[in-house]
Short mmCIF file of C-alpha atoms and ligand atoms in Angstrom, two decimals:
data_model
loop_
_atom_site.label_atom_id
_atom_site.label_comp_id
_atom_site.label_asym_id
_atom_site.label_seq_id
_atom_site.Cartn_x
_atom_site.Cartn_y
_atom_site.Cartn_z
CA MET C 603 0.01 -0.21 -0.04
CA LYS C 604 1.54 3.27 -0.99
CA ARG C 605 1.29 5.84 1.65
CA LEU C 606 0.49 9.47 0.36
CA VAL C 607 2.26 12.51 1.86
CA SER C 608 0.91 15.93 1.50
CA TRP C 609 3.28 18.65 0.68
CA ILE C 610 2.64 22.40 1.01
CA ALA C 611 2.61 23.95 -2.56
CA VAL C 612 4.66 26.96 -1.55
CA LEU C 613 7.92 27.66 -2.61
CA SER C 614 9.85 30.94 -2.06
CA ALA C 615 12.97 30.48 -4.34
CA VAL C 616 13.55 28.77 -7.44
CA LEU C 617 15.84 25.78 -7.12
CA MET C 618 18.39 24.61 -9.88
CA MET C 619 18.10 21.14 -11.09
CA THR C 620 21.45 20.35 -9.54
CA SER C 621 23.69 22.19 -7.00
CA CYS C 622 26.28 24.43 -8.68
CA ALA C 623 29.30 23.78 -6.41
CA GLU C 624 30.43 20.76 -8.37
CA GLU C 625 32.15 19.66 -11.39
CA LYS C 626 30.18 20.69 -14.56
CA PRO C 627 28.81 17.79 -16.78
CA LEU C 628 29.56 17.71 -20.62
CA SER C 629 26.44 18.65 -22.00
CA ARG C 630 24.58 18.90 -25.41
CA THR C 631 20.95 20.30 -26.05
CA VAL C 632 19.11 19.83 -29.55
CA THR C 633 15.77 20.66 -30.51
CA ALA C 634 14.01 17.13 -31.26
CA LEU C 635 10.74 15.41 -30.58
CA ASP C 636 9.04 18.66 -30.84
CA THR C 637 10.94 19.82 -27.68
CA VAL C 638 14.08 20.50 -26.15
CA CYS C 639 16.36 17.53 -25.29
CA THR C 640 19.39 17.88 -23.19
CA ILE C 641 21.97 15.26 -22.46
CA SER C 642 24.50 15.63 -19.80
CA LEU C 643 27.21 13.25 -19.09
CA TYR C 644 28.99 13.36 -15.71
CA ASP C 645 31.33 10.45 -16.55
CA GLY C 646 32.69 9.27 -19.84
CA LYS C 647 32.72 12.94 -20.90
CA GLU C 648 33.34 12.29 -24.48
CA GLU C 649 31.77 14.21 -27.48
CA ILE C 650 31.60 10.96 -29.46
CA ALA C 651 29.02 9.72 -26.64
CA LEU C 652 26.97 12.59 -27.26
CA ASP C 653 27.27 12.36 -30.94
CA ALA C 654 26.09 8.50 -30.61
CA SER C 655 23.01 9.85 -28.12
CA VAL C 656 22.08 12.55 -30.63
CA HIS C 657 22.10 9.91 -33.43
CA LEU C 658 19.67 7.63 -31.42
CA LEU C 659 17.30 10.32 -30.82
CA ARG C 660 16.97 11.48 -34.35
CA GLU C 661 16.67 7.76 -35.46
CA GLY C 662 13.78 7.40 -32.94
CA GLU C 663 12.07 10.78 -34.06
CA GLU C 664 12.39 9.64 -37.70
CA ARG C 665 10.64 6.42 -36.73
CA TRP C 666 7.92 7.57 -34.77
CA SER C 667 7.03 11.23 -35.76
CA ARG C 668 3.55 11.67 -37.13
CA THR C 669 4.27 14.76 -38.79
CA LYS C 670 7.61 13.78 -40.78
CA ALA C 671 6.80 12.16 -44.28
CA GLY C 672 8.49 8.91 -44.47
CA SER C 673 8.23 8.11 -40.75
CA MET C 674 6.90 4.80 -39.95
CA ILE C 675 3.87 6.27 -38.19
CA SER C 676 3.13 8.63 -41.18
CA LYS C 677 3.26 5.32 -43.35
CA LEU C 678 0.87 3.44 -41.05
CA ASN C 679 -1.43 6.60 -40.82
CA ALA C 680 -1.78 6.62 -44.79
CA ALA C 681 -2.18 3.02 -45.02
CA ASN C 682 -6.03 3.17 -45.44
CA GLY C 683 -6.86 -0.05 -43.70
CA ALA C 684 -4.12 -2.03 -45.35
CA GLN C 685 -1.78 -4.44 -43.53
CA THR C 686 1.68 -3.05 -43.12
CA THR C 687 4.91 -4.51 -42.00
CA VAL C 688 6.84 -2.47 -39.29
CA ASP C 689 10.22 -2.65 -37.96
CA THR C 690 10.71 -4.57 -34.67
CA LEU C 691 10.95 -1.45 -32.33
CA THR C 692 7.74 -0.02 -33.55
CA TYR C 693 6.05 -3.46 -33.28
CA GLN C 694 7.24 -3.83 -29.92
CA LEU C 695 6.11 -0.05 -28.98
CA LEU C 696 2.74 -0.65 -30.28
CA GLN C 697 2.38 -3.98 -28.55
CA THR C 698 3.30 -2.16 -25.11
CA ALA C 699 0.94 0.86 -25.82
CA GLN C 700 -1.78 -1.67 -26.67
CA GLU C 701 -1.25 -3.56 -23.20
CA TYR C 702 -1.20 -0.15 -21.51
CA SER C 703 -4.42 0.68 -22.94
CA LEU C 704 -6.07 -2.45 -21.53
CA ALA C 705 -4.24 -1.84 -18.22
CA THR C 706 -5.52 1.81 -17.82
CA ASP C 707 -9.05 0.85 -18.99
CA GLY C 708 -8.69 3.08 -22.07
CA ALA C 709 -7.32 6.09 -20.22
CA PHE C 710 -3.98 5.72 -22.52
CA ASP C 711 -4.68 5.06 -26.05
CA VAL C 712 -2.19 5.76 -28.93
CA THR C 713 -5.10 5.24 -31.48
CA LEU C 714 -6.54 8.67 -30.85
CA GLY C 715 -4.83 10.46 -33.74
CA ALA C 716 -8.16 11.43 -35.37
CA LEU C 717 -9.05 13.23 -31.97
CA THR C 718 -5.94 15.12 -31.74
CA ASP C 719 -6.20 16.02 -35.30
CA LEU C 720 -9.56 17.24 -34.58
CA TRP C 721 -8.47 19.42 -31.80
CA THR C 722 -5.66 20.83 -33.58
CA ALA C 723 -7.94 21.92 -36.56
CA ALA C 724 -10.30 23.18 -34.16
CA GLU C 725 -7.62 25.69 -32.69
CA GLU C 726 -6.60 26.53 -36.15
CA ARG C 727 -10.12 27.55 -37.00
CA GLY C 728 -10.67 29.04 -33.84
CA SER C 729 -14.00 27.08 -32.76
CA VAL C 730 -14.46 23.91 -30.70
CA PRO C 731 -15.35 20.70 -32.44
CA THR C 732 -18.96 20.08 -33.21
CA ASN C 733 -20.76 16.91 -31.75
CA GLU C 734 -20.80 15.40 -35.31
CA GLU C 735 -17.01 15.85 -35.55
CA LEU C 736 -16.36 14.43 -32.16
CA THR C 737 -18.49 11.40 -32.61
CA ALA C 738 -16.56 10.71 -36.13
CA ALA C 739 -13.00 11.03 -34.43
CA LEU C 740 -14.21 8.65 -31.49
CA PHE C 741 -15.54 6.35 -34.13
CA ALA C 742 -11.99 6.18 -35.67
CA SER C 743 -10.21 5.64 -32.20
CA GLY C 744 -9.90 2.77 -29.72
CA SER C 745 -7.11 0.17 -29.30
CA TYR C 746 -8.91 -2.77 -30.55
CA LYS C 747 -9.08 -0.99 -34.03
CA MET C 748 -5.18 -1.53 -34.39
CA ILE C 749 -4.63 -5.17 -35.14
CA LEU C 750 -1.15 -6.63 -34.43
CA GLY C 751 0.06 -9.71 -36.07
CA ASP C 752 3.41 -11.15 -36.70
CA GLY C 753 5.26 -8.09 -37.14
CA THR C 754 2.48 -6.30 -39.11
CA VAL C 755 0.10 -3.60 -37.98
CA THR C 756 -3.42 -2.93 -39.51
CA LEU C 757 -5.36 0.21 -38.68
CA MET C 758 -8.97 0.16 -39.21
CA GLU C 759 -9.96 2.56 -41.77
CA GLY C 760 -9.98 6.24 -40.57
CA VAL C 761 -7.79 5.13 -37.32
CA ARG C 762 -4.64 7.24 -36.86
CA LEU C 763 -1.68 6.58 -34.43
CA ASP C 764 -0.33 9.41 -32.11
CA LEU C 765 2.73 8.42 -29.94
CA GLY C 766 2.99 11.77 -28.50
CA GLY C 767 2.31 10.14 -25.02
CA ILE C 768 4.95 7.37 -25.28
CA ALA C 769 7.48 8.07 -27.86
CA LYS C 770 9.57 10.46 -25.71
CA GLY C 771 9.85 8.18 -22.80
CA ALA C 772 10.91 5.21 -25.23
CA ILE C 773 13.31 7.19 -27.02
CA ALA C 774 14.91 8.40 -23.71
CA ASP C 775 15.33 4.72 -22.81
CA ASP C 776 16.82 4.08 -25.84
CA VAL C 777 19.42 6.55 -25.52
CA ALA C 778 20.21 5.71 -21.78
CA GLN C 779 20.56 2.12 -22.94
CA GLY C 780 23.19 3.10 -25.33
CA LEU C 781 24.93 5.25 -22.95
CA ARG C 782 25.12 2.41 -20.18
CA LEU C 783 26.54 0.32 -22.82
CA GLY C 784 29.28 2.56 -23.64
CA GLY C 785 30.10 2.31 -19.87
CA CYS C 786 28.43 5.40 -18.49
CA THR C 787 27.37 5.33 -14.93
CA SER C 788 26.51 8.81 -14.48
CA ALA C 789 24.28 11.15 -16.69
CA LEU C 790 21.04 12.94 -16.77
CA LEU C 791 18.98 13.13 -19.83
CA ASP C 792 16.07 15.74 -20.07
CA PHE C 793 13.91 15.19 -23.02
CA GLY C 794 11.16 17.93 -22.66
CA GLY C 795 10.57 17.01 -19.16
CA ASN C 796 11.23 13.30 -19.49
CA ILE C 797 14.13 12.76 -17.31
CA VAL C 798 16.47 9.84 -17.07
CA ALA C 799 19.03 9.69 -14.39
CA ILE C 800 21.69 7.16 -15.06
CA GLY C 801 23.05 6.16 -11.71
CA SER C 802 23.89 9.21 -9.35
CA LYS C 803 26.30 12.05 -9.40
CA PRO C 804 30.14 11.11 -9.54
CA ASP C 805 30.39 11.75 -5.62
CA GLY C 806 27.59 9.12 -5.16
CA SER C 807 24.92 11.63 -4.31
CA PRO C 808 21.68 11.59 -6.07
CA PHE C 809 20.66 13.93 -8.90
CA HIS C 810 18.02 16.80 -7.88
CA VAL C 811 14.96 16.99 -10.21
CA GLY C 812 12.57 19.82 -9.92
CA ILE C 813 8.94 19.60 -10.20
CA ALA C 814 7.48 22.62 -11.89
CA ASP C 815 4.56 24.57 -10.55
CA PRO C 816 1.73 24.10 -13.13
CA LYS C 817 0.32 27.42 -12.06
CA ASN C 818 3.71 29.22 -12.56
CA PRO C 819 6.05 26.84 -14.41
CA ASP C 820 9.01 29.28 -13.52
CA ASN C 821 8.71 28.18 -9.99
CA LEU C 822 8.93 24.68 -8.41
CA VAL C 823 6.65 22.98 -5.97
CA GLY C 824 9.48 20.94 -4.73
CA THR C 825 12.89 19.18 -5.67
CA ILE C 826 13.23 15.47 -5.50
CA ALA C 827 16.32 13.12 -5.08
CA VAL C 828 16.53 10.64 -7.97
CA HIS C 829 19.33 7.77 -8.42
CA ASP C 830 18.91 5.57 -11.42
CA ARG C 831 15.44 6.26 -12.17
CA ALA C 832 13.13 8.08 -14.88
CA VAL C 833 10.96 11.07 -13.84
CA VAL C 834 8.24 12.04 -16.08
CA THR C 835 5.67 14.92 -15.86
CA SER C 836 2.38 15.21 -17.58
CA GLY C 837 0.31 18.47 -17.18
CA SER C 838 -1.66 20.78 -19.23
CA TYR C 839 0.52 23.91 -18.54
CA GLU C 840 3.06 23.74 -21.26
CA ARG C 841 1.24 22.42 -24.34
CA GLY C 842 -2.48 22.80 -25.22
CA TYR C 843 -4.93 24.21 -27.63
CA MET C 844 -6.05 27.77 -27.24
CA ILE C 845 -9.57 28.28 -28.70
CA ASP C 846 -11.78 31.28 -28.32
CA ASP C 847 -9.52 32.36 -25.52
CA VAL C 848 -10.08 29.26 -23.66
CA TRP C 849 -7.11 26.99 -22.82
CA TYR C 850 -7.59 23.18 -23.42
CA SER C 851 -5.26 20.29 -22.07
CA HIS C 852 -3.42 18.55 -24.91
CA ILE C 853 -4.14 15.46 -23.24
CA LEU C 854 -7.52 14.11 -24.32
CA ASN C 855 -9.82 11.68 -22.66
CA PRO C 856 -10.25 8.86 -25.08
CA LYS C 857 -13.72 7.95 -23.99
CA THR C 858 -15.05 11.42 -24.52
CA GLY C 859 -12.69 12.72 -26.98
CA TYR C 860 -12.47 15.96 -24.71
CA PRO C 861 -9.38 17.27 -23.23
CA VAL C 862 -8.93 16.47 -19.63
CA GLU C 863 -10.25 18.75 -17.10
CA ASN C 864 -10.37 17.44 -13.58
CA ASP C 865 -8.87 17.74 -10.16
CA LEU C 866 -5.27 17.54 -11.33
CA LEU C 867 -2.74 20.08 -12.58
CA SER C 868 0.18 17.55 -13.16
CA VAL C 869 1.26 14.14 -12.39
CA THR C 870 4.88 13.21 -12.17
CA ILE C 871 5.64 9.61 -12.12
CA LEU C 872 9.06 7.78 -10.93
CA ALA C 873 9.88 4.59 -12.45
CA PRO C 874 12.68 2.35 -13.48
CA ASN C 875 12.36 3.33 -17.06
CA ALA C 876 11.16 6.43 -18.80
CA LEU C 877 8.64 4.52 -21.24
CA ASP C 878 6.50 3.32 -18.27
CA ALA C 879 6.85 6.79 -16.37
CA ASP C 880 5.82 8.64 -19.80
CA VAL C 881 2.71 6.34 -20.22
CA LEU C 882 1.56 6.36 -16.48
CA SER C 883 1.96 10.04 -16.10
CA THR C 884 -0.45 10.60 -19.25
CA ALA C 885 -2.84 7.73 -17.99
CA CYS C 886 -2.95 9.15 -14.41
CA PHE C 887 -3.79 12.64 -15.59
CA VAL C 888 -6.70 11.36 -17.50
CA MET C 889 -7.88 9.33 -14.44
CA GLY C 890 -7.89 12.21 -12.00
CA PHE C 891 -6.48 11.88 -8.47
CA ASP C 892 -8.61 9.09 -6.81
CA ARG C 893 -8.49 6.67 -9.61
CA ALA C 894 -4.79 7.45 -10.40
CA GLN C 895 -3.61 6.80 -6.99
CA ALA C 896 -5.71 3.46 -6.67
CA PHE C 897 -4.49 2.50 -10.22
CA LEU C 898 -0.75 2.97 -9.12
CA GLN C 899 -1.17 0.73 -5.93
CA SER C 900 -0.57 -2.25 -8.27
CA TYR C 901 2.91 -0.86 -9.63
CA GLU C 902 5.23 -1.78 -7.14
CA ASP C 903 8.51 0.23 -8.25
CA VAL C 904 6.58 3.23 -9.12
CA ASP C 905 6.01 6.49 -7.38
CA ALA C 906 4.28 9.49 -7.97
CA VAL C 907 3.67 13.39 -7.25
CA PHE C 908 0.55 14.80 -8.00
CA VAL C 909 -0.13 18.60 -7.95
CA LYS C 910 -3.86 19.01 -7.52
CA ALA C 911 -6.07 21.99 -8.59
CA ASP C 912 -6.83 23.23 -5.35
CA GLY C 913 -2.96 23.79 -4.79
CA THR C 914 -1.98 20.64 -2.82
CA VAL C 915 0.94 18.62 -3.44
CA VAL C 916 0.60 14.83 -2.67
CA ALA C 917 3.38 12.37 -2.94
CA THR C 918 3.53 8.54 -2.51
CA ASP C 919 6.05 7.75 0.29
CA GLY C 920 8.68 6.30 -1.96
CA VAL C 921 9.46 10.18 -3.20
CA LYS C 922 12.54 11.62 -1.54
CA ARG C 923 12.02 15.30 -1.25
CA VAL C 924 15.15 17.53 -0.67
CA ASP C 925 13.94 21.01 -0.12
P1 ADP F 437 4.08 15.82 -23.30
O1 ADP F 437 4.26 14.98 -24.47
O2 ADP F 437 3.45 17.16 -23.29
O3 ADP F 437 5.06 15.53 -22.27
P2 ADP F 437 2.39 13.46 -22.47
O4 ADP F 437 3.63 12.74 -22.39
O5 ADP F 437 1.48 13.44 -21.34
O6 ADP F 437 2.78 15.06 -22.55
O7 ADP F 437 1.68 13.21 -23.84
C1 ADP F 437 0.81 13.88 -24.32
C2 ADP F 437 0.60 13.71 -25.65
O8 ADP F 437 0.17 12.30 -26.23
C3 ADP F 437 -0.46 14.63 -26.56
O9 ADP F 437 0.03 15.81 -27.08
C4 ADP F 437 -1.15 13.69 -27.57
O10 ADP F 437 -0.17 13.63 -28.74
C5 ADP F 437 -0.89 12.33 -26.82
N1 ADP F 437 -2.13 12.16 -26.13
C6 ADP F 437 -3.13 12.84 -25.60
N2 ADP F 437 -4.03 12.33 -24.84
C7 ADP F 437 -3.64 11.03 -24.78
C8 ADP F 437 -4.01 9.80 -24.29
N3 ADP F 437 -5.44 9.88 -23.50
N4 ADP F 437 -3.40 8.69 -24.40
C9 ADP F 437 -2.36 8.68 -25.16
N5 ADP F 437 -1.87 9.75 -25.68
C10 ADP F 437 -2.48 10.92 -25.59
MG1 MG F 438 3.15 10.68 -21.55
#
């Protein structure tokens, strides 16, 4: 049973992700995956390790982007109901996504591309989707409308994939794995808020990761100590749809087709790998506080920090707060 601990969501000073009085890492920042990605090496500080990491990152982006022509996902989305052979990594990712759809009772669903397209179009034209449009997009979504079999994927006609809730985590894991294979034992990856800590800092102390205040993202609600774990936050404060001066979350409830609006402002998940943390943070955000914290009871090695709409911050007892 995970015990929940309340934090008082007041912070007077903005804290840095790592303390300053120590040796600087070798870092590189690139724009990729529609966000800013930074890789910081605290040991094995070689440019070639950064080159290899960026290479893996770009490969993942090329494979799973839905906007880049020629990506595997663009190919699948244009297949018009035809069976398509996919590479092993894509097949495994879609299998995992489908398992998570089942485990989360549909809160997480990569087949909602028609819905995200609809809300993107709604933002462009400046009016919310009509009921007819929502019904049509809901009809074109649902995990069971993606059929996986022996290295092939068939999307029922009209169904489109959107890997926005899982790809950054999966790619962060790939990059972390590459670095570990190269002998790296101390590094920090930050792919647009999807953080992976490889080991701890060279002096053995844990990395410090700040959790943004969703109401004022320049501030933090707290800082946590992390050793060899992934930390991923989902919230609606950075990305979303602005329609008619109203802000809508970019995370959608696959059951209703509407942007999520509930008692949560953000969910941060700590897990052994970034893929799980990425999926679980999105899914928990959809579920809302009560359902999410009950759901997480069955995940032994997973912790969470919830920032609630009423300003309270609640963390499971495995979270080590350092401020
Ligand atoms: P971010 O990508 O901003 O870090 P998330 O990991 O929570 O945030 O993913 C949100 C993205 O995932 C959306 O922009 C959209 O592409 C996709 N998405 C939205 N709602 C869902 C959902 N219920 N299940 C799976 N993916 C979703
Ligand atoms: Mg996610």
